[in-house]
XYZ file of N, CA and C in Angstrom:
192
model
N -7.892 20.716 7.195
C -6.096 20.471 6.856
C -6.318 18.914 7.409
N -7.161 18.625 8.393
C -6.996 16.893 8.942
C -7.387 15.700 7.761
N -8.191 16.640 6.697
C -8.590 15.742 5.349
C -7.370 15.332 4.575
N -6.861 16.684 4.501
C -5.326 16.326 3.661
C -4.174 15.596 4.303
N -4.061 16.003 5.683
C -3.084 15.028 6.416
C -3.602 13.266 6.350
N -4.680 13.269 6.333
C -4.914 11.678 5.892
C -4.895 11.339 4.867
N -5.086 12.107 3.992
C -4.617 11.772 2.570
C -3.484 11.528 2.078
N -2.461 12.126 2.629
C -0.884 11.634 2.492
C -0.525 10.723 3.652
N -1.158 10.408 4.630
C -0.915 9.403 5.661
C 0.126 7.910 4.800
N 0.675 7.459 5.524
C 1.197 6.308 5.299
C 0.194 5.264 5.476
N 0.369 3.872 4.989
C -0.632 3.138 5.280
C -0.002 1.548 5.249
N -0.192 1.108 6.137
C 0.652 -0.420 6.968
C -0.100 -1.345 6.004
N 0.090 -2.655 6.016
C -0.585 -3.221 4.686
C -1.626 -4.016 5.738
N -1.690 -3.829 6.722
C -2.836 -4.519 7.470
C -3.828 -3.381 7.583
N -3.645 -2.074 7.403
C -4.395 -1.289 6.577
C -4.991 -1.346 5.517
N -4.204 -1.199 4.197
C -4.845 -1.773 3.131
C -5.499 -2.413 3.088
N -5.118 -4.098 3.485
C -6.497 -4.839 3.503
C -7.373 -4.317 4.432
N -7.487 -4.202 5.401
C -8.872 -3.361 6.263
C -9.517 -2.700 5.238
N -8.816 -1.475 4.261
C -9.388 -0.523 3.712
C -9.964 -0.919 2.329
N -9.132 -1.276 1.992
C -9.185 -2.046 0.368
C -9.471 -3.298 -0.266
N -9.113 -4.206 0.618
C -9.690 -5.525 0.549
C -8.284 -6.297 0.038
N -7.175 -5.892 -0.213
C -5.957 -6.499 -0.868
C -5.037 -6.985 0.360
N -5.202 -8.557 0.587
C -4.324 -9.382 1.613
C -3.022 -8.539 1.960
N -2.548 -8.970 2.790
C -1.237 -8.610 3.600
C -0.624 -9.696 2.936
N -0.860 -10.755 2.439
C 0.114 -11.776 1.865
C 0.203 -11.509 0.272
N -1.210 -11.027 -0.497
C -0.649 -11.188 -1.798
C 0.078 -9.637 -1.847
N 0.230 -8.807 -1.034
C 1.115 -7.071 -1.079
C 2.543 -8.072 -0.778
N 2.846 -8.827 0.032
C 4.003 -9.263 0.425
C 4.998 -9.951 -1.060
N 3.965 -11.147 -1.466
C 4.189 -11.467 -2.634
C 4.645 -11.005 -3.954
N 3.715 -9.793 -4.045
C 3.699 -8.886 -4.799
C 5.048 -7.573 -5.001
N 5.437 -7.570 -3.655
C 6.631 -6.661 -3.392
C 7.983 -7.741 -3.615
N 7.964 -8.819 -3.637
C 8.643 -9.978 -3.572
C 8.800 -10.046 -5.319
N 7.804 -9.938 -6.025
C 7.677 -10.295 -7.784
C 8.176 -8.664 -8.049
N 7.879 -8.275 -7.505
C 8.327 -6.407 -7.784
C 7.393 -5.722 -8.601
N 5.922 -6.500 -8.570
C 4.687 -5.973 -9.596
C 3.611 -5.366 -8.777
N 4.124 -4.691 -7.475
C 2.967 -4.292 -6.375
C 2.805 -2.746 -6.428
N 2.198 -2.409 -5.987
C 2.014 -0.851 -5.191
C 3.642 -0.669 -5.007
N 3.607 0.719 -5.524
C 5.017 1.662 -4.873
C 4.890 1.811 -3.137
N 6.249 1.419 -2.500
C 6.472 1.157 -1.209
C 7.432 1.717 -0.810
N 7.308 1.922 0.650
C 8.527 2.332 1.493
C 8.976 1.496 2.373
N 10.329 1.216 2.301
C 10.915 0.119 3.408
C 11.548 1.382 4.288
N 10.640 1.251 5.525
C 10.882 2.092 6.637
C 12.146 1.308 7.386
N 11.978 0.116 7.603
C 13.130 -0.619 8.316
C 12.916 -2.048 7.743
N 13.971 -2.524 8.363
C 14.081 -4.133 7.747
C 12.539 -4.666 7.751
N 11.692 -4.632 8.694
C 10.864 -5.229 8.947
C 9.450 -4.536 9.072
N 9.422 -3.122 8.270
C 8.121 -2.499 8.477
C 8.247 -1.473 7.022
N 7.231 -1.885 6.260
C 7.095 -1.150 5.081
C 5.620 -0.045 5.142
N 5.527 0.857 4.185
C 4.519 1.772 3.914
C 4.414 2.126 2.992
N 2.878 2.160 2.718
C 2.451 2.534 1.155
C 2.116 4.315 1.381
N 2.254 5.071 0.277
C 1.516 5.950 0.349
C -0.041 6.083 -0.137
N -0.318 6.647 0.163
C -1.896 6.680 0.158
C -2.428 7.173 -1.786
N -1.723 8.602 -1.750
C -2.048 8.751 -3.049
C -1.119 8.071 -4.246
N -0.009 7.305 -4.177
C 0.649 6.780 -4.961
C -0.127 5.166 -5.206
N -0.652 4.590 -4.042
C -1.125 3.567 -4.126
C -2.484 3.608 -4.745
N -3.617 4.566 -4.546
C -4.505 4.899 -5.211
C -4.109 5.042 -6.627
N -3.235 5.360 -7.479
C -2.883 5.645 -8.509
C -2.100 4.477 -9.122
N -1.454 3.471 -8.301
C -1.530 2.246 -8.955
C -2.664 1.486 -8.985
N -3.439 1.571 -7.995
C -4.602 0.871 -8.249
C -5.399 1.343 -9.336
N -5.814 2.931 -9.809
C -6.553 3.065 -10.573
C -5.585 2.634 -12.284
N -4.500 2.455 -11.999
C -3.903 1.866 -13.378
C -3.726 0.415 -13.707
N -4.099 -0.147 -12.929
C -4.739 -1.496 -12.969
C -5.861 -1.951 -13.590
N -6.659 -0.864 -13.818
C -8.228 -1.206 -14.191
C -7.908 -1.808 -15.416
N -8.999 -2.670 -15.760
C -9.431 -3.316 -16.772
C -10.476 -2.872 -17.572
N -10.374 -2.473 -18.536
C -11.735 -1.886 -19.284
C -12.522 -3.016 -20.051
């Protein structure tokens, strides 16, 4: 059960940077442009990314 909870966990921009190597700044700019991964705006200054949605967005951006 713990593994499934970790898979559904919401990720911060700092966590995405540490785990996937996509910088916090790039995520901020992509959100402003509207072409970044889907996110949830928790408050005025806090956004989070659902891990499954983020990984689906990442897979969709693959270039063959």
